[in-house]
Coordinates of C-alpha atoms (C1' of nucleotides) in Angstrom, one line a residue:
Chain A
X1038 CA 99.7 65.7 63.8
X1039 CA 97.4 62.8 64.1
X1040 CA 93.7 62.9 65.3
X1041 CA 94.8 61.6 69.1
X1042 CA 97.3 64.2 69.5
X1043 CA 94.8 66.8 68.0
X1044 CA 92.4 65.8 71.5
X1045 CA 94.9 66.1 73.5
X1046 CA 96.3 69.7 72.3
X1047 CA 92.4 70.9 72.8
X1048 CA 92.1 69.3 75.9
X1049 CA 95.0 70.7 77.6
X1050 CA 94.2 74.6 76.2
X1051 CA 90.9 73.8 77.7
X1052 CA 92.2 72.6 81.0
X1053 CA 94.6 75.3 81.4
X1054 CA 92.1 78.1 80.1
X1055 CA 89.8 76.6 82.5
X1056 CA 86.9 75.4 79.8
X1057 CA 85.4 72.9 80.6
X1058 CA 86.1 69.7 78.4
X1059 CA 82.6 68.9 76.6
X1060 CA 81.9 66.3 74.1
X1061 CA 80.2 69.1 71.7
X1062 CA 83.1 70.8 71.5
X1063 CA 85.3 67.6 70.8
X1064 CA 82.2 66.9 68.2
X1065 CA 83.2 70.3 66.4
X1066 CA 86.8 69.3 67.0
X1067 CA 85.7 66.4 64.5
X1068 CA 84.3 68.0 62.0
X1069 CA 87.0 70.4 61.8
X1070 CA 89.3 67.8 61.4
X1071 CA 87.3 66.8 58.6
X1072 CA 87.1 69.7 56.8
X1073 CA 87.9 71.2 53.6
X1074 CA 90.5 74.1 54.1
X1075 CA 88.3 76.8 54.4
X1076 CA 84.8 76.8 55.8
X1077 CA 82.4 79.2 57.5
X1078 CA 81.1 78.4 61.1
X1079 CA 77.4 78.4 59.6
X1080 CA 78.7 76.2 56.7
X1081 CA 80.2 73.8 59.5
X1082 CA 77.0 74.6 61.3
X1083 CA 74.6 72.8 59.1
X1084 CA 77.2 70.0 58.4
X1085 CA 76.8 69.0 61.9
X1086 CA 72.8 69.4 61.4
X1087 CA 73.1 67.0 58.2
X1088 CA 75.5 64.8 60.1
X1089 CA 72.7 63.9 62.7
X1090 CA 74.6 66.1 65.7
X1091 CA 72.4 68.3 67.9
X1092 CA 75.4 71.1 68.7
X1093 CA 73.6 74.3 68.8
X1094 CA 74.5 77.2 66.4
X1095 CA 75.9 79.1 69.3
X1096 CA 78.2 76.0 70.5
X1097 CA 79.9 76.1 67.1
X1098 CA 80.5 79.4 67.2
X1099 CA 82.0 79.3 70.8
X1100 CA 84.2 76.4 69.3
X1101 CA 85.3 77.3 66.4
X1102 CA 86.8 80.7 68.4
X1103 CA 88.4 78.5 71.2
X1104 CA 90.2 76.3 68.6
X1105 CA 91.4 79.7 67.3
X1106 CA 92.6 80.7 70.7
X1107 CA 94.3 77.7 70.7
X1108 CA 96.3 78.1 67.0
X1109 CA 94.3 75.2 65.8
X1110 CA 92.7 77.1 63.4
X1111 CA 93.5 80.2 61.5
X1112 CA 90.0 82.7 60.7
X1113 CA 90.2 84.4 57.6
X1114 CA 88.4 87.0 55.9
X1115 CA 88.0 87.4 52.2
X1116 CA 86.5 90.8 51.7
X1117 CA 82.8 89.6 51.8
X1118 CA 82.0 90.1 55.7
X1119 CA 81.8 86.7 56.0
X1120 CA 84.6 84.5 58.4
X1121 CA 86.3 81.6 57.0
X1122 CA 88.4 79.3 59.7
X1123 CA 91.3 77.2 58.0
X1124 CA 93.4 74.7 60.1
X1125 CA 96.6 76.0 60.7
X1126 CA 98.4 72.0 60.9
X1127 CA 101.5 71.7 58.8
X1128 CA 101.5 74.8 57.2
X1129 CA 103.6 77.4 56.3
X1130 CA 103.0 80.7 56.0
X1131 CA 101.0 81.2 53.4
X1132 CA 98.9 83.4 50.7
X1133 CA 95.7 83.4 48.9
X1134 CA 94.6 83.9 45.5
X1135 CA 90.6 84.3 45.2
X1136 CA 88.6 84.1 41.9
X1137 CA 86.2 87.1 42.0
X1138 CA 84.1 84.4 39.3
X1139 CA 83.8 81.3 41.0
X1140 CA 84.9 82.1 44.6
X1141 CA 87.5 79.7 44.5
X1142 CA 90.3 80.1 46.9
X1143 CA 93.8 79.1 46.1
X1144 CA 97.1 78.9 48.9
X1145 CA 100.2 80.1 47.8
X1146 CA 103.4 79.7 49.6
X1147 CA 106.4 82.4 48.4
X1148 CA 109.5 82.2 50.6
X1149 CA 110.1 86.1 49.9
X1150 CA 107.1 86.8 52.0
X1151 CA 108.5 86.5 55.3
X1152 CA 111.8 88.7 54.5
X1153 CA 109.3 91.4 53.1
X1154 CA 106.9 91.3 56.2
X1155 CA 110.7 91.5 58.5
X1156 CA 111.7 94.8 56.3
X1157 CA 108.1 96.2 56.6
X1158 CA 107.3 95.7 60.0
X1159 CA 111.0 97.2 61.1
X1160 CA 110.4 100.1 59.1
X1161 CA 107.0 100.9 60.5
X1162 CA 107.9 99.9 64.5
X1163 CA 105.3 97.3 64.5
X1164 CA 105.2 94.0 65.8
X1165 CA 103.7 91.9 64.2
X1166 CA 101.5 88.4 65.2
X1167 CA 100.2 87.2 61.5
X1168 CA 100.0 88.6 58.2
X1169 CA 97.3 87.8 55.2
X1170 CA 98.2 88.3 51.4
X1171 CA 95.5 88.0 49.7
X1172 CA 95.8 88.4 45.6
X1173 CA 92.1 89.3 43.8
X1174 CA 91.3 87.9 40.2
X1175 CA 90.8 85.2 37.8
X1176 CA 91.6 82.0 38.4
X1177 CA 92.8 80.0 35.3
X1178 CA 89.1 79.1 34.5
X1179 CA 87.8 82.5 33.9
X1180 CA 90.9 84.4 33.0
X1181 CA 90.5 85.6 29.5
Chain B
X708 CA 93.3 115.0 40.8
X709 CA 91.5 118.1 41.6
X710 CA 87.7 118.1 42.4
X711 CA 86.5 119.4 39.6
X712 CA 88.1 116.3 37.7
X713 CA 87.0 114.0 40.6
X714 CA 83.3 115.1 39.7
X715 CA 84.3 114.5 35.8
X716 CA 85.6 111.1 35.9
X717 CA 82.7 109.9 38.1
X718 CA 80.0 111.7 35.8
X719 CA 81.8 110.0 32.9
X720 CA 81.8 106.5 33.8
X721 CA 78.2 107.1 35.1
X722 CA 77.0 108.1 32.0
X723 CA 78.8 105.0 30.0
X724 CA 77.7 102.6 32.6
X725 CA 73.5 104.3 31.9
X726 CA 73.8 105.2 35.1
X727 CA 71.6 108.2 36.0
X728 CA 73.2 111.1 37.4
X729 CA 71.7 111.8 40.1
X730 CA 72.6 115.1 43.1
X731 CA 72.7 112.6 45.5
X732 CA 75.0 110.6 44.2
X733 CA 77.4 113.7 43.7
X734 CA 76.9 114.5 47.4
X735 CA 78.1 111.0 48.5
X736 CA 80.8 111.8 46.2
X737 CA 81.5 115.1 48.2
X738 CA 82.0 113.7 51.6
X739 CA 84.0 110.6 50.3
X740 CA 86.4 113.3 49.3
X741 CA 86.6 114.7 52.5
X742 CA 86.5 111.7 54.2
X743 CA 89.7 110.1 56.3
X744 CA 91.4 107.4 54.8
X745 CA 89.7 104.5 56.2
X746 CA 85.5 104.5 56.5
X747 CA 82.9 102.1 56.4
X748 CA 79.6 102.8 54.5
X749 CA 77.8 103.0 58.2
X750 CA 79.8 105.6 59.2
X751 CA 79.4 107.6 55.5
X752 CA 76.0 107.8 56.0
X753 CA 75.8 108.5 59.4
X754 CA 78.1 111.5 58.6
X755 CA 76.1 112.9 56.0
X756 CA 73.4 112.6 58.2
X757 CA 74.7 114.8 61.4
X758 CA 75.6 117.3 58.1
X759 CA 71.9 117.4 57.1
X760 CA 72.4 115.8 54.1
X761 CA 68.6 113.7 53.1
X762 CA 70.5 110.8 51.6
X763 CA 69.3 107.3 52.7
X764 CA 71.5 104.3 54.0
X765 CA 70.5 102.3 50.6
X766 CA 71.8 105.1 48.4
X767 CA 74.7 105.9 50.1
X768 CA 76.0 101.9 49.6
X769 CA 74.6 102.2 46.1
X770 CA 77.0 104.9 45.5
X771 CA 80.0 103.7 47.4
X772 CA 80.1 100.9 45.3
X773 CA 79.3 102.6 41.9
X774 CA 82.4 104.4 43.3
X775 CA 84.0 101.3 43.9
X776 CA 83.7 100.2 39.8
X777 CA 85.0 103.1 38.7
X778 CA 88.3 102.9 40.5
X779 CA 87.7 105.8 42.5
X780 CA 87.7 103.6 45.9
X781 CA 88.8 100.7 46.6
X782 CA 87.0 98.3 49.2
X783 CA 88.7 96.5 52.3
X784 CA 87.9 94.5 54.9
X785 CA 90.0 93.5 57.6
X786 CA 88.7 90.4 59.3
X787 CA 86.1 92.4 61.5
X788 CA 83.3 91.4 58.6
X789 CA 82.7 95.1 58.5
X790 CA 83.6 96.8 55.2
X791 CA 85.8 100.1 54.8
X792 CA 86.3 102.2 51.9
X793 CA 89.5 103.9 50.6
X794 CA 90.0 106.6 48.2
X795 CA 92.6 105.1 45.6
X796 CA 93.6 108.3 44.1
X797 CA 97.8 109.4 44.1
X798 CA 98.4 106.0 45.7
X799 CA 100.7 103.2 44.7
X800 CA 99.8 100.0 46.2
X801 CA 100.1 99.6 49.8
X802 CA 99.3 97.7 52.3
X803 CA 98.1 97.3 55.7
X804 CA 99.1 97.5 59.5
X805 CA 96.8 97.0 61.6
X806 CA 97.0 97.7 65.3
X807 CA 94.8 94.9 67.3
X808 CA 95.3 96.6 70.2
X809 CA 93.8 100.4 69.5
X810 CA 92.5 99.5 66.3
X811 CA 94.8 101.8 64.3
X812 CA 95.1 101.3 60.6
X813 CA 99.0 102.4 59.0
X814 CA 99.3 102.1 55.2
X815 CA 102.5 101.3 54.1
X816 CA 104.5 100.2 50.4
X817 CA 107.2 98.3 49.5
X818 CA 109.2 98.4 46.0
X819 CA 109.3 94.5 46.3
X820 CA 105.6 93.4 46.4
X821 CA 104.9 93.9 43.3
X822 CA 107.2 91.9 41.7
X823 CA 106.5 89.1 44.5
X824 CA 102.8 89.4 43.3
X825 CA 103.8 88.9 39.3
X826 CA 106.0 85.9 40.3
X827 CA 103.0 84.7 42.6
X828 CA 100.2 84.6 39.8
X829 CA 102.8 83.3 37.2
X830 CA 103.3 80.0 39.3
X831 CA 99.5 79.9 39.5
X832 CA 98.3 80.9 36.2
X833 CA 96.2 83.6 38.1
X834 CA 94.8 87.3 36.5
X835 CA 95.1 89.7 38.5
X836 CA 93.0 92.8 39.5
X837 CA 93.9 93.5 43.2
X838 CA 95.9 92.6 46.1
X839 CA 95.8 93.4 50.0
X840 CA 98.5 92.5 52.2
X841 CA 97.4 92.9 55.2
X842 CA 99.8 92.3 58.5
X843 CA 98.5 92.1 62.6
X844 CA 99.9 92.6 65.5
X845 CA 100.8 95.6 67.4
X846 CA 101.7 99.0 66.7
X847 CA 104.9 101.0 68.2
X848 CA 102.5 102.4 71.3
X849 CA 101.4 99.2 72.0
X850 CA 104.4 96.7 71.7
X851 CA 105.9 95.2 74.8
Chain C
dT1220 C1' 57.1 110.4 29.2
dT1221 C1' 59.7 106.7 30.9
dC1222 C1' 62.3 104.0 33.7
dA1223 C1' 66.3 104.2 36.8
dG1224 C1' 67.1 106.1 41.3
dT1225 C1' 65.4 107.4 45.7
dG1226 C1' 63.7 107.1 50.7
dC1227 C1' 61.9 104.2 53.8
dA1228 C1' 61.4 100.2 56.2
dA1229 C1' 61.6 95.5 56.1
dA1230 C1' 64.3 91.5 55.1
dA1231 C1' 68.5 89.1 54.8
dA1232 C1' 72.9 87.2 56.2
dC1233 C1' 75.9 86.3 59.6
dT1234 C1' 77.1 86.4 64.5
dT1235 C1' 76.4 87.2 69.4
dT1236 C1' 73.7 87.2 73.6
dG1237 C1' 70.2 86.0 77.4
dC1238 C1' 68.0 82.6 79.7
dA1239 C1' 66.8 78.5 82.2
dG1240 C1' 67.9 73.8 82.5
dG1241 C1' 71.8 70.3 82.6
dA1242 C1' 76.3 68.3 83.4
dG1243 C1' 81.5 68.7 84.2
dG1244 C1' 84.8 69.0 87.9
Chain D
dC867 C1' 77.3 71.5 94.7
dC868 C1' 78.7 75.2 92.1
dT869 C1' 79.4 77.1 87.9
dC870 C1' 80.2 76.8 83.1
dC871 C1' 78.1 75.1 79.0
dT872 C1' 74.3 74.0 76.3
dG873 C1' 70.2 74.5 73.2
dC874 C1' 67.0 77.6 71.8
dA875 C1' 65.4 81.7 70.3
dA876 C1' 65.7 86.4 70.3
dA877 C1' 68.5 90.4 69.4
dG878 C1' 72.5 92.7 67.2
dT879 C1' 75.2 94.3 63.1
dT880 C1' 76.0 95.3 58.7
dT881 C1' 74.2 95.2 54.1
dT882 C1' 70.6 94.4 50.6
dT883 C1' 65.9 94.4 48.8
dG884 C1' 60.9 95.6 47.7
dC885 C1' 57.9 99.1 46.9
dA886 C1' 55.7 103.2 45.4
dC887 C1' 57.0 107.7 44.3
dT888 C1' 60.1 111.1 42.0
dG889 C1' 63.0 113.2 38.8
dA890 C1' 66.8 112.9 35.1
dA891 C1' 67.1 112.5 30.2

DNA sequence: TTCAGTGCAAAAACTTTGCAGGAGG
DNA sequence: CCTCCTGCAAAGTTTTTGCACTGAA
């Protein structure tokens, strides 16, 4: 999905959602687009500041959790209280692997996952919406 | 495991680590083996509060996570940027349902994600020391 | 005796909220 | 013109830290 296609998905949730179309949040929409696979909102935050933008704090915040609504991006959460936002473009389903040394976060893809997450959810009566695998360790840096 | 070898392990690996050991530490210990499944450091202390216990807020995470590198808990955090606390004795690896319409957390296991997990950090010349497998959506009162 | 552990409160880290002014529809 | 959105700062939440005192070894 191109960058004009990308505007016009966020426009039309906004439209429909009745938010008003603003150029800050078409700004964040930017930087997103920009951005490495996983980033925290103050991280993105301050790479506005440093880019010369004058969103508020508050405005990326509101953003980034509209651009979730709208299955732009994914928010994560690694186990330190902190949320990460991913884009969810052209992906698959996928896993992480995170390097308790160096904080390094690897995707995985494993086409077993989804057959596992089918038998587990029909066992428990649960319906599921999304699914995180996340796999704790060393990467191949700092394994021993 | 019994208490009286609940109180031994943790005594042990205090005294390796030169870890002082300390009544207040054992008396975290005490309600963590009480405690429900799933609880967040917050709601530890507050606990131990209402029972009269003296403890403060800073000891009480102190010990959790003392509790934590001993492998007698075992930390979570599902996307809420709060984290809970799980006892990890006479359990096999699970992982999670969680319910994000009441909130409700159901453990669950599966023969199969194990070897899915060896076949996962093969590919990406990964070590190791945990997983969580965590899945959203909603649980069997709250399905359509 | 000695230094790690403790209670307390303050700080830190991250996120949300309140407010008054400004602009989208 | 009516709100919703914005920037700013203040407040909230959860966790960590600094400090002086205490108590385990």
């Amino acid at each position: 999905m191109d960058k004009k296609e990308t505007y016009e998905k966020f426009k039309k949730f906004l439209k429909n959602g009745k938010h008003r179309i603003t150029p800050e949040r078409f700004e964040v929409l930017d930087y997103v687009i920009e951005s490495d696979d996983h980033f925290s909102a103050d991280e993105l935050y301050l790479k506005m500041k440093n880019g010369k933008s004058n969103v508020s704090r508050a405005t990326v915040y509101n953003s980034l959790e509209l651009l979730v609504k709208c299955n732009m991006l994914i928010k994560r959460n690694f186990g330190d209280n902190k949320t990460f936002y991913e884009s969810s473009y052209n992906k698959q389903n996928h896993g992480h692997l995170i390097c308790k040394t160096c904080g390094d976060i690897i995707e995985f893809t494993n086409d077993k996952i989804s057959g596992i997450v089918e038998e587990i959810v029909s066992q428990n009566d649960f319906s599921p919406d999304s699914f995180q695998f996340n796999i704790f360790g060393q990467c191949n840096k700092h394994k021993k």
